[in-house]
Amino acid sequence: MRENVLYIRNLLIRIVFLTVLFIVSVIGFSRMINKVTPDTATVMSSSTFPLVCMQKDGVDFNELHGYSREINASELRDSITPLSDTRGITIKIETFGTAVDSVSYEVSTIDGTKSLENTKVIKLNQDGDTITADLTLMDKILMNQEYVLKIQVATGGRNIYYYTHVLLADGLHTSDYLNFAAGFWDKCINKTDLDSVGQAIEPDDTTDQDDTLAYMDIHDSVQRLTWGKLNPQIFYKPTPRLTEINENTATMTMDYRISAASDAGAQEVYDVHEYYRLRYTDSRVYLLNFERTTDQIFDPENGSVLTKDGIDLGITQKEVEYKADSKNRCIAFVQEDVLWTYMTQKGSFTRVFGFPQTENMDARDFYRQNTIRIIRVDENGNVTFAVGGYMNRGSHEGDNGIALYYYDAGSNMVSELAFLQSDGNTERIQLDMKDCLYLTQNDKTCYVFLSGVLYAVDMASGEVKEVRKGISNECYAGSESGRYFAWLKEGKVYGSSELEEIDLESGETRTYSCGQDEYLRPLSFMKEDLVYGIAKQGDVQVPHGGNGIFPMYQLQIVDADGNSVKTYQADGIYVKGVQKTGNMLNLSRVAKKDSGYEDAPADQIVSSDTAADVELGIATQVDDRKRTEVLLRVGGTISFEKADTAVSRLVTGTSKTAVIPMNPDMQDLYYVYASGGLTAMYTYPNDAIVKADSVFGVVINQSQDYVWVRGDKVDQVEIPMKKIPESVRSGTTDVSQLQIGIGKQVVDLSGCTLDEVLYFVSHGRPVIAQTAEGVKIIVGYDKYNTYLLNPGDTKWTYFGMQDSTDLFAAAGNVFYSYLDSAA
């Protein structure tokens, strides 16, 4: 009996102990979870903003995405909308069920400094979820001049803002361009009227050289451009976006989705981006350039994506954002604006973050104006990452900036750490965050480089401090992890002697210098190792700003502690430039001769981590139907055939918002736009023009004025003598004297070709050119000749086009002209 009582007592004690332990554990666990998820966790909310697009003869184009606040108009360059002869335009609003209370619009100058009109739209025509309205702008609009049109849509007590450039000009042929592009992609998808496709393209010795459907251009075959054996169907139709238009040419892009059946019968979905450069002559449209990129939507549940050699990403570009932990247990990668993780020991995928929805998707979801950058990954699958640019949906829908997130694999939840709000150009934000974005290991400080300033953001208070300002364009480089950032202290790309590097984790800086008769320049990073070049001052040639020669006799590679890893030097050979590709530095080189520098054979520097990079990184395989597919190697052989897939949840609630100020001392730069977006930034106009010509692009200055446009050149022109400024007729090449005499911004075009500088003559601006015989002034041209004026003369003479080309080239192609904007 006693033994029974003791047994019952001990049993009760155990029950009480376990109950108390359970309650304490639940409370503790709940508190721990609440530190990560203070509010609730759910899927990201769908887009709520309406879409606005323009209409021309019943055709939709220029789809505009709304901003939640007014944005600096001078920073936006997304589309251009031609006006009718009566300054009219039709807009269409897709409400998606959102009630629209009112619509108004404002017209301002291109730099946003002056408002010309602010008008409320009186008549709105609604048909279900679609609203149309006809706008007629006031007569303050001048011909052949761009303005900013801001459309304000009021809905539910909030205002949403939409922006486009508008232009009033004759002979733009907008409908012809829109119809050509619509017909071209349709013929390619449906394989119809292949003769007209063949007549539009320009096959050459590069035709079908790369066996891939991921990238195609005007030089590929009809068979490749009509998708080979893929046999796709249209999944989501495109809306053309005009990015440039003038009386000679137009540029537009189209984004759409296609689907195709896999070999196993599963549905594959692809995002397609097309770029068109067009010319209208002789009552027809000619295709000057065409590019197409295709990227497969990654879907591990729709067919097998696992091979023994790696993760099959399908048809896509080879530049894949990815990062792994030190043991390769977790691989985080971005595919078509979606962040995924793959756990190598479990063979499981998680869809961590992405604006594109898997269901109920529309054009608002895959608006490609943002970039995901992976900051760090650990072996448990936790990922810290950033999303920069335009926020398509969620709590920051319609805002601009950089959102920092943390994914906790244990709870499968994504928490927002902070939002760094910016008024900067969306595309430049994406470029800058690739150069420098770092969050310290303790999550206390975020460093970000934007528009020439390195900022430190306190993650707890949101306080923003300038770490370094005045960092000049082309004078900096960032490491692969973002932890290290280097820049020239003097900020002179051709004339700096000190290079500063900062460790953003510790805050420590290190300075590298060169000899008294030398200059140096940061070139790149190989992972965390800084690569910089050294040149003799006497060898550096920069008489015309851009297009300078910086021949580096030596390259230095130093590790994170400042220790020399490698010195590269070749007798009599100089490095002219460096391009990083994967784990390799490709060196363009020159040899010094009595007459100057001549091209020398290229060379490479290969990373010492090559073996590890082969096991982890990008590879390819060939498929008969899809051609070249991209594989992501995961650091070893994959034994799983099919993977489990999970979808994360987003913790809702508030996070700290920090406002990154606009740089008041923004460096005057020249922006190259090509393929429908910002391609590069240059300090000097001649460098920008040479680049734009090579990529069929345009050059814009800091004030949003056109500097140069490929193809926008008439066949024949003569500038009247009375319109040639006296200082130009004098033949002076003194830039300051020219600028005072003309009252316009003078540009040094040295290094450009004759064909490139004739753009200025075509637009009524003469060009001063150096020759061995002295200065000549180009005042006109036709198909066969240039019209050359000697300084002081009142009559010009013909000179053959090829002879002119040779004449100017022999003198080094030294040219000067000016822009329409004031000095």
Coordinates of N, CA and C in Angstrom, one line a residue, residues 544-732:
H544 N 42.2 65.7 -73.9 CA 40.8 66.0 -74.2 C 39.9 65.4 -73.2
G545 N 40.3 65.4 -71.9 CA 39.4 64.8 -70.9 C 39.2 63.3 -71.1
G546 N 38.0 63.0 -71.7 CA 37.8 61.6 -72.0 C 38.6 61.1 -73.2
N547 N 38.5 59.8 -73.5 CA 39.3 59.2 -74.5 C 40.7 59.3 -74.2
G548 N 41.1 59.3 -72.9 CA 42.5 59.4 -72.5 C 43.1 58.0 -72.5
I549 N 44.4 58.0 -72.4 CA 45.2 56.8 -72.3 C 45.9 56.7 -70.9
F550 N 45.6 55.6 -70.2 CA 46.1 55.4 -68.9 C 46.8 54.1 -68.9
P551 N 48.0 54.0 -69.5 CA 48.7 52.7 -69.7 C 49.4 52.3 -68.4
M552 N 48.9 51.2 -67.8 CA 49.4 50.7 -66.5 C 50.6 49.7 -66.7
Y553 N 51.7 50.1 -66.3 CA 52.8 49.2 -66.4 C 52.8 48.1 -65.4
Q554 N 52.0 48.2 -64.3 CA 51.9 47.3 -63.2 C 50.5 47.2 -62.6
L555 N 50.1 45.9 -62.3 CA 48.9 45.7 -61.6 C 49.3 45.1 -60.2
Q556 N 48.6 45.6 -59.2 CA 48.8 45.1 -57.8 C 47.5 44.4 -57.4
I557 N 47.6 43.2 -56.8 CA 46.4 42.6 -56.2 C 46.8 42.4 -54.7
V558 N 46.0 43.0 -53.8 CA 46.2 42.9 -52.4 C 45.0 42.3 -51.7
D559 N 45.3 41.6 -50.6 CA 44.2 40.9 -49.9 C 43.5 41.9 -48.9
A560 N 42.6 41.4 -48.1 CA 41.8 42.2 -47.2 C 42.7 42.8 -46.1
D561 N 43.9 42.3 -45.8 CA 44.8 42.8 -44.8 C 45.9 43.7 -45.4
G562 N 45.7 44.0 -46.7 CA 46.7 44.8 -47.4 C 47.9 44.2 -47.9
N563 N 48.0 42.8 -47.7 CA 49.2 42.1 -48.2 C 49.1 41.8 -49.7
S564 N 50.3 41.9 -50.3 CA 50.3 41.7 -51.8 C 50.1 40.2 -52.1
V565 N 49.1 40.0 -52.9 CA 48.8 38.6 -53.4 C 49.5 38.3 -54.7
K566 N 49.6 39.3 -55.6 CA 50.2 39.1 -56.9 C 50.5 40.5 -57.5
T567 N 51.7 40.5 -58.2 CA 52.1 41.7 -59.0 C 52.2 41.2 -60.4
Y568 N 51.5 42.0 -61.3 CA 51.5 41.6 -62.7 C 52.2 42.7 -63.4
Q569 N 53.2 42.3 -64.2 CA 54.0 43.3 -64.9 C 54.7 42.6 -66.1
A570 N 54.6 43.2 -67.3 CA 55.2 42.6 -68.5 C 56.1 43.6 -69.2
D571 N 57.3 43.3 -69.5 CA 58.2 44.2 -70.1 C 57.7 44.8 -71.4
G572 N 57.7 46.1 -71.5 CA 57.3 46.7 -72.8 C 55.8 46.7 -73.1
I573 N 55.0 46.1 -72.2 CA 53.6 45.9 -72.4 C 52.8 46.6 -71.3
Y574 N 51.7 47.3 -71.6 CA 50.9 48.1 -70.7 C 49.5 47.6 -70.7
V575 N 48.9 47.6 -69.6 CA 47.5 47.3 -69.5 C 46.6 48.5 -69.7
K576 N 45.7 48.5 -70.7 CA 44.9 49.6 -71.0 C 43.6 49.5 -70.3
G577 N 43.0 48.3 -70.0 CA 41.8 48.2 -69.4 C 41.6 46.8 -68.8
V578 N 40.6 46.6 -67.9 CA 40.4 45.4 -67.3 C 38.9 45.1 -67.2
Q579 N 38.5 43.9 -67.6 CA 37.1 43.5 -67.5 C 37.0 42.1 -66.7
K580 N 36.2 42.1 -65.7 CA 36.1 40.9 -64.9 C 35.0 40.0 -65.4
T581 N 35.3 38.8 -65.6 CA 34.3 37.8 -66.0 C 34.4 36.6 -65.1
G582 N 33.5 36.4 -64.2 CA 33.6 35.2 -63.3 C 34.8 35.3 -62.4
N583 N 35.6 34.3 -62.5 CA 36.8 34.3 -61.6 C 38.1 34.7 -62.4
M584 N 37.9 35.5 -63.5 CA 39.0 35.8 -64.4 C 39.0 37.3 -64.7
L585 N 40.2 37.9 -64.7 CA 40.3 39.3 -65.2 C 40.9 39.2 -66.6
N586 N 40.1 39.8 -67.6 CA 40.6 39.9 -68.9 C 41.3 41.2 -69.1
L587 N 42.5 41.2 -69.6 CA 43.4 42.4 -69.7 C 43.5 42.8 -71.1
S588 N 43.1 44.0 -71.5 CA 43.4 44.6 -72.8 C 44.7 45.3 -72.7
R589 N 45.6 45.1 -73.6 CA 47.0 45.6 -73.5 C 47.4 46.3 -74.7
V590 N 48.4 47.2 -74.5 CA 49.0 47.9 -75.6 C 50.6 47.9 -75.5
A591 N 51.3 48.1 -76.6 CA 52.7 48.2 -76.6 C 53.1 49.6 -77.0
K592 N 54.1 50.1 -76.4 CA 54.6 51.5 -76.7 C 55.5 51.6 -77.9
K593 N 55.1 52.4 -78.8 CA 55.9 52.6 -80.0 C 56.3 54.0 -80.2
D594 N 57.2 54.3 -81.1 CA 57.6 55.7 -81.3 C 56.4 56.6 -81.7
S595 N 55.4 56.0 -82.4 CA 54.3 56.8 -82.9 C 53.1 56.8 -81.9
G596 N 53.3 56.1 -80.8 CA 52.2 56.0 -79.8 C 52.1 54.6 -79.2
Y597 N 50.9 54.2 -79.0 CA 50.6 52.9 -78.5 C 49.8 52.1 -79.5
E598 N 50.2 50.8 -79.6 CA 49.6 49.9 -80.5 C 49.0 48.7 -79.7
D599 N 47.9 48.1 -80.2 CA 47.3 47.0 -79.5 C 48.3 45.9 -79.4
A600 N 48.2 45.2 -78.2 CA 49.0 44.0 -78.0 C 48.1 42.9 -77.6
P601 N 48.6 41.6 -77.7 CA 47.7 40.5 -77.4 C 47.1 40.6 -76.0
A602 N 45.9 40.2 -75.8 CA 45.2 40.2 -74.5 C 45.8 39.2 -73.6
D603 N 45.5 39.3 -72.3 CA 46.0 38.4 -71.3 C 45.0 38.2 -70.3
Q604 N 45.2 37.2 -69.4 CA 44.2 37.0 -68.3 C 44.9 36.8 -67.0
I605 N 44.2 37.1 -65.9 CA 44.6 36.7 -64.6 C 43.5 35.9 -64.0
V606 N 43.8 34.7 -63.6 CA 42.8 33.8 -63.1 C 42.9 33.7 -61.6
S607 N 41.7 33.7 -60.9 CA 41.6 33.6 -59.5 C 42.3 32.3 -59.0
S608 N 42.9 32.4 -57.8 CA 43.5 31.2 -57.2 C 42.4 30.2 -56.7
D609 N 41.2 30.7 -56.6 CA 40.1 29.8 -56.1 C 39.4 29.1 -57.3
T610 N 40.0 28.9 -58.4 CA 39.4 28.4 -59.6 C 38.7 27.0 -59.3
A611 N 39.4 26.1 -58.6 CA 38.9 24.8 -58.4 C 37.6 24.9 -57.6
A612 N 37.5 25.7 -56.6 CA 36.3 25.9 -55.8 C 35.2 26.5 -56.6
D613 N 35.6 27.5 -57.5 CA 34.6 28.1 -58.4 C 34.0 27.2 -59.4
V614 N 34.7 26.2 -59.8 CA 34.2 25.2 -60.8 C 33.1 24.4 -60.1
E615 N 33.4 24.0 -58.8 CA 32.4 23.2 -58.1 C 31.2 24.0 -57.7
L616 N 31.3 25.3 -57.5 CA 30.2 26.2 -57.1 C 30.1 27.3 -58.1
G617 N 29.1 27.4 -58.9 CA 29.0 28.5 -59.8 C 28.2 28.1 -61.1
I618 N 28.4 28.9 -62.1 CA 27.6 28.7 -63.3 C 28.3 27.8 -64.4
A619 N 27.5 26.9 -64.9 CA 27.9 26.0 -66.0 C 26.8 25.9 -67.0
T620 N 27.0 25.2 -68.1 CA 25.9 25.1 -69.1 C 25.8 23.7 -69.6
Q621 N 24.7 23.4 -70.2 CA 24.4 22.1 -70.8 C 23.6 22.4 -72.1
V622 N 23.6 21.4 -73.0 CA 22.9 21.7 -74.3 C 21.7 20.7 -74.4
D623 N 20.5 21.2 -74.8 CA 19.3 20.4 -74.9 C 18.8 20.7 -76.4
D624 N 18.4 19.6 -77.0 CA 17.9 19.7 -78.4 C 16.8 20.7 -78.6
R625 N 15.9 20.8 -77.7 CA 14.7 21.7 -77.8 C 15.0 23.1 -77.3
K626 N 15.7 23.2 -76.1 CA 15.9 24.5 -75.5 C 17.3 25.0 -75.8
R627 N 18.1 24.3 -76.4 CA 19.5 24.6 -76.7 C 20.3 24.8 -75.4
T628 N 21.0 25.9 -75.3 CA 21.9 26.1 -74.1 C 21.0 26.4 -72.9
E629 N 21.2 25.5 -71.8 CA 20.6 25.8 -70.6 C 21.7 26.1 -69.5
V630 N 21.3 26.9 -68.5 CA 22.2 27.3 -67.5 C 22.1 26.4 -66.3
L631 N 23.2 25.9 -65.7 CA 23.2 25.1 -64.5 C 23.9 25.9 -63.4
L632 N 23.3 25.8 -62.2 CA 24.0 26.4 -61.0 C 24.6 25.3 -60.2
R633 N 25.9 25.1 -60.2 CA 26.6 24.1 -59.4 C 26.5 24.4 -58.0
V634 N 26.4 23.4 -57.1 CA 26.1 23.7 -55.7 C 27.3 23.2 -54.8
G635 N 28.4 22.9 -55.4 CA 29.6 22.5 -54.6 C 29.8 21.1 -54.4
G636 N 29.0 20.3 -55.2 CA 29.1 18.8 -55.1 C 28.0 18.2 -56.0
T637 N 28.0 16.9 -56.0 CA 27.1 16.1 -56.8 C 25.7 16.1 -56.1
I638 N 24.6 16.3 -56.9 CA 23.3 16.2 -56.4 C 22.7 14.8 -56.6
S639 N 22.3 14.2 -55.5 CA 21.8 12.8 -55.5 C 20.3 12.8 -55.5
F640 N 19.6 13.9 -55.3 CA 18.2 14.0 -55.2 C 17.6 14.1 -56.6
E641 N 16.5 13.5 -56.9 CA 15.8 13.6 -58.2 C 14.7 14.6 -58.2
K642 N 14.0 14.8 -57.1 CA 12.9 15.7 -56.9 C 13.0 16.4 -55.6
A643 N 12.8 17.6 -55.5 CA 12.9 18.4 -54.3 C 11.6 18.8 -53.7
D644 N 11.5 18.9 -52.4 CA 10.4 19.6 -51.7 C 10.5 21.1 -51.9
T645 N 9.4 21.7 -51.9 CA 9.4 23.2 -52.1 C 8.5 23.8 -51.0
A646 N 9.0 24.9 -50.4 CA 8.3 25.7 -49.5 C 8.2 27.2 -49.9
V647 N 7.3 27.9 -49.4 CA 7.1 29.3 -49.7 C 7.2 30.1 -48.3
S648 N 8.0 31.1 -48.2 CA 8.1 31.8 -47.0 C 6.9 32.7 -46.8
R649 N 6.8 33.1 -45.5 CA 5.8 34.1 -45.2 C 6.5 35.4 -44.8
L650 N 5.8 36.5 -45.0 CA 6.4 37.8 -44.7 C 5.8 38.4 -43.4
V651 N 6.7 38.8 -42.5 CA 6.2 39.4 -41.3 C 5.7 40.8 -41.5
T652 N 4.5 41.1 -41.2 CA 3.9 42.4 -41.5 C 4.1 43.3 -40.2
G653 N 3.9 44.5 -40.4 CA 4.1 45.5 -39.3 C 5.1 46.5 -39.8
T654 N 5.5 47.4 -38.9 CA 6.3 48.5 -39.3 C 7.8 48.2 -39.1
S655 N 8.7 48.8 -39.9 CA 10.1 48.8 -39.8 C 10.6 50.2 -39.9
K656 N 11.9 50.4 -39.6 CA 12.5 51.7 -39.6 C 12.7 52.2 -41.1
T657 N 12.2 53.4 -41.4 CA 12.5 54.0 -42.7 C 13.5 55.1 -42.5
A658 N 14.5 55.0 -43.3 CA 15.6 56.0 -43.3 C 15.6 56.7 -44.7
V659 N 15.7 58.0 -44.7 CA 15.6 58.8 -45.9 C 17.1 59.1 -46.4
I660 N 17.4 58.6 -47.5 CA 18.8 58.9 -48.1 C 18.7 60.2 -48.9
P661 N 19.3 61.2 -48.4 CA 19.2 62.5 -49.1 C 19.8 62.5 -50.5
M662 N 19.3 63.4 -51.4 CA 19.9 63.6 -52.7 C 21.2 64.3 -52.5
N663 N 22.2 63.9 -53.3 CA 23.5 64.6 -53.2 C 23.4 66.0 -53.8
P664 N 23.6 67.0 -53.0 CA 23.4 68.4 -53.5 C 24.6 68.8 -54.5
D665 N 25.7 68.0 -54.4 CA 26.8 68.3 -55.2 C 27.0 67.2 -56.2
M666 N 25.9 66.8 -56.9 CA 25.9 65.7 -57.8 C 26.9 66.1 -59.0
Q667 N 27.8 65.1 -59.3 CA 28.7 65.3 -60.3 C 28.0 65.3 -61.7
D668 N 28.4 66.2 -62.5 CA 27.8 66.3 -63.9 C 28.3 65.1 -64.7
L669 N 27.4 64.2 -65.1 CA 27.8 63.0 -65.8 C 27.0 62.9 -67.1
Y670 N 27.5 62.0 -67.9 CA 26.8 61.7 -69.2 C 26.3 60.3 -69.1
Y671 N 25.0 60.1 -69.4 CA 24.4 58.8 -69.2 C 24.1 58.2 -70.5
V672 N 24.5 56.9 -70.7 CA 24.2 56.2 -71.9 C 23.0 55.3 -71.7
Y673 N 22.0 55.5 -72.5 CA 20.8 54.6 -72.4 C 20.7 53.8 -73.7
A674 N 20.6 52.5 -73.5 CA 20.5 51.5 -74.6 C 19.7 50.3 -74.2
S675 N 19.1 49.6 -75.1 CA 18.3 48.5 -74.9 C 17.1 48.8 -73.9
G676 N 16.7 50.1 -73.9 CA 15.6 50.4 -73.1 C 15.9 50.8 -71.6
G677 N 17.2 51.0 -71.3 CA 17.5 51.3 -69.9 C 18.9 51.9 -69.8
L678 N 19.2 52.4 -68.6 CA 20.5 53.0 -68.3 C 21.6 51.9 -68.4
T679 N 22.6 52.1 -69.3 CA 23.6 51.2 -69.5 C 24.9 51.5 -68.9
A680 N 25.3 52.8 -68.9 CA 26.6 53.2 -68.3 C 26.6 54.7 -68.0
M681 N 27.5 55.1 -67.2 CA 27.7 56.6 -66.8 C 29.1 56.9 -67.1
Y682 N 29.3 58.1 -67.7 CA 30.7 58.6 -68.0 C 30.9 60.0 -67.6
T683 N 32.2 60.3 -67.3 CA 32.5 61.6 -66.8 C 32.6 62.6 -68.0
Y684 N 33.0 62.1 -69.2 CA 33.2 62.9 -70.3 C 32.3 62.6 -71.5
P685 N 31.9 63.6 -72.3 CA 30.9 63.3 -73.3 C 31.5 62.4 -74.5
N686 N 32.8 62.6 -74.8 CA 33.3 61.8 -75.9 C 33.3 60.3 -75.6
D687 N 33.7 60.0 -74.3 CA 33.6 58.6 -73.9 C 32.2 58.0 -74.0
A688 N 31.2 58.8 -73.6 CA 29.8 58.4 -73.6 C 29.3 58.2 -75.1
I689 N 29.7 59.1 -76.0 CA 29.3 59.0 -77.4 C 29.8 57.7 -78.0
V690 N 31.1 57.4 -77.8 CA 31.7 56.2 -78.4 C 31.0 55.0 -77.9
K691 N 30.7 55.0 -76.6 CA 30.0 53.8 -76.0 C 28.6 53.7 -76.6
A692 N 27.8 54.8 -76.6 CA 26.5 54.8 -77.1 C 26.4 54.4 -78.6
D693 N 27.4 54.8 -79.4 CA 27.4 54.3 -80.8 C 27.6 52.8 -80.9
S694 N 28.4 52.2 -80.0 CA 28.6 50.8 -80.0 C 27.4 50.0 -79.6
V695 N 26.5 50.6 -78.8 CA 25.4 49.8 -78.3 C 24.0 50.4 -78.9
F696 N 24.1 51.2 -79.9 CA 22.9 51.7 -80.6 C 22.1 52.5 -79.5
G697 N 22.8 53.4 -78.8 CA 22.1 54.1 -77.7 C 22.1 55.6 -77.9
V698 N 21.8 56.3 -76.8 CA 21.7 57.7 -76.8 C 22.5 58.2 -75.6
V699 N 22.9 59.5 -75.6 CA 23.6 60.1 -74.5 C 22.8 61.3 -73.9
I700 N 22.6 61.3 -72.6 CA 21.8 62.3 -71.9 C 22.7 62.9 -70.9
N701 N 22.6 64.3 -70.7 CA 23.4 64.9 -69.7 C 22.7 65.0 -68.4
Q702 N 23.3 65.7 -67.4 CA 22.7 65.7 -66.0 C 21.3 66.5 -66.0
S703 N 21.2 67.4 -67.0 CA 19.9 68.2 -67.1 C 18.9 67.5 -68.0
Q704 N 19.1 66.2 -68.3 CA 18.2 65.5 -69.2 C 18.1 66.0 -70.6
D705 N 19.1 66.7 -71.0 CA 19.2 67.2 -72.4 C 19.9 66.1 -73.3
Y706 N 19.4 65.9 -74.5 CA 20.1 65.0 -75.4 C 21.4 65.6 -75.8
V707 N 22.5 64.8 -75.7 CA 23.8 65.1 -76.1 C 24.1 64.5 -77.5
W708 N 23.6 63.2 -77.7 CA 23.9 62.5 -78.9 C 22.9 61.4 -79.0
V709 N 22.4 61.1 -80.2 CA 21.4 60.0 -80.5 C 21.8 59.3 -81.7
R710 N 22.1 58.0 -81.6 CA 22.4 57.2 -82.7 C 21.3 57.2 -83.8
G711 N 21.7 57.4 -85.0 CA 20.7 57.4 -86.1 C 19.9 58.6 -86.3
D712 N 19.9 59.6 -85.4 CA 19.1 60.8 -85.5 C 19.9 61.8 -86.3
K713 N 20.0 61.5 -87.6 CA 20.9 62.4 -88.5 C 20.2 62.4 -89.9
V714 N 20.0 63.6 -90.4 CA 19.4 63.7 -91.7 C 20.5 63.4 -92.8
D715 N 20.0 63.1 -94.0 CA 20.9 62.7 -95.1 C 21.8 63.9 -95.6
Q716 N 21.2 65.1 -95.5 CA 22.0 66.2 -96.1 C 21.6 67.5 -95.3
V717 N 22.6 68.3 -95.0 CA 22.3 69.5 -94.2 C 23.3 70.6 -94.5
E718 N 22.9 71.8 -94.5 CA 23.9 73.0 -94.6 C 23.5 74.0 -93.6
I719 N 24.4 74.4 -92.8 CA 24.1 75.4 -91.7 C 24.4 76.8 -92.4
P720 N 23.3 77.6 -92.4 CA 23.5 79.0 -92.9 C 24.6 79.8 -92.2
M721 N 25.4 80.5 -93.0 CA 26.5 81.3 -92.4 C 26.1 82.2 -91.2
K722 N 24.9 82.8 -91.3 CA 24.4 83.7 -90.3 C 24.1 83.0 -89.0
K723 N 24.0 81.6 -89.0 CA 23.7 80.9 -87.8 C 25.0 80.3 -87.2
I724 N 26.1 80.6 -87.8 CA 27.4 80.1 -87.2 C 27.9 81.1 -86.3
P725 N 28.1 80.8 -85.0 CA 28.6 81.8 -84.0 C 30.0 82.3 -84.5
E726 N 30.2 83.6 -84.2 CA 31.5 84.3 -84.6 C 32.7 83.6 -84.1
S727 N 32.6 83.1 -82.8 CA 33.7 82.5 -82.1 C 34.1 81.2 -82.8
V728 N 33.0 80.5 -83.4 CA 33.3 79.2 -84.1 C 33.9 79.6 -85.4
R729 N 33.5 80.6 -86.1 CA 34.1 81.0 -87.4 C 35.5 81.4 -87.3
S730 N 35.9 81.9 -86.1 CA 37.3 82.3 -85.9 C 38.2 81.1 -85.8
G731 N 37.7 79.9 -85.6 CA 38.5 78.7 -85.6 C 39.2 78.4 -84.3
T732 N 38.9 79.1 -83.2 CA 39.6 78.9 -82.0 C 39.2 77.5 -81.4

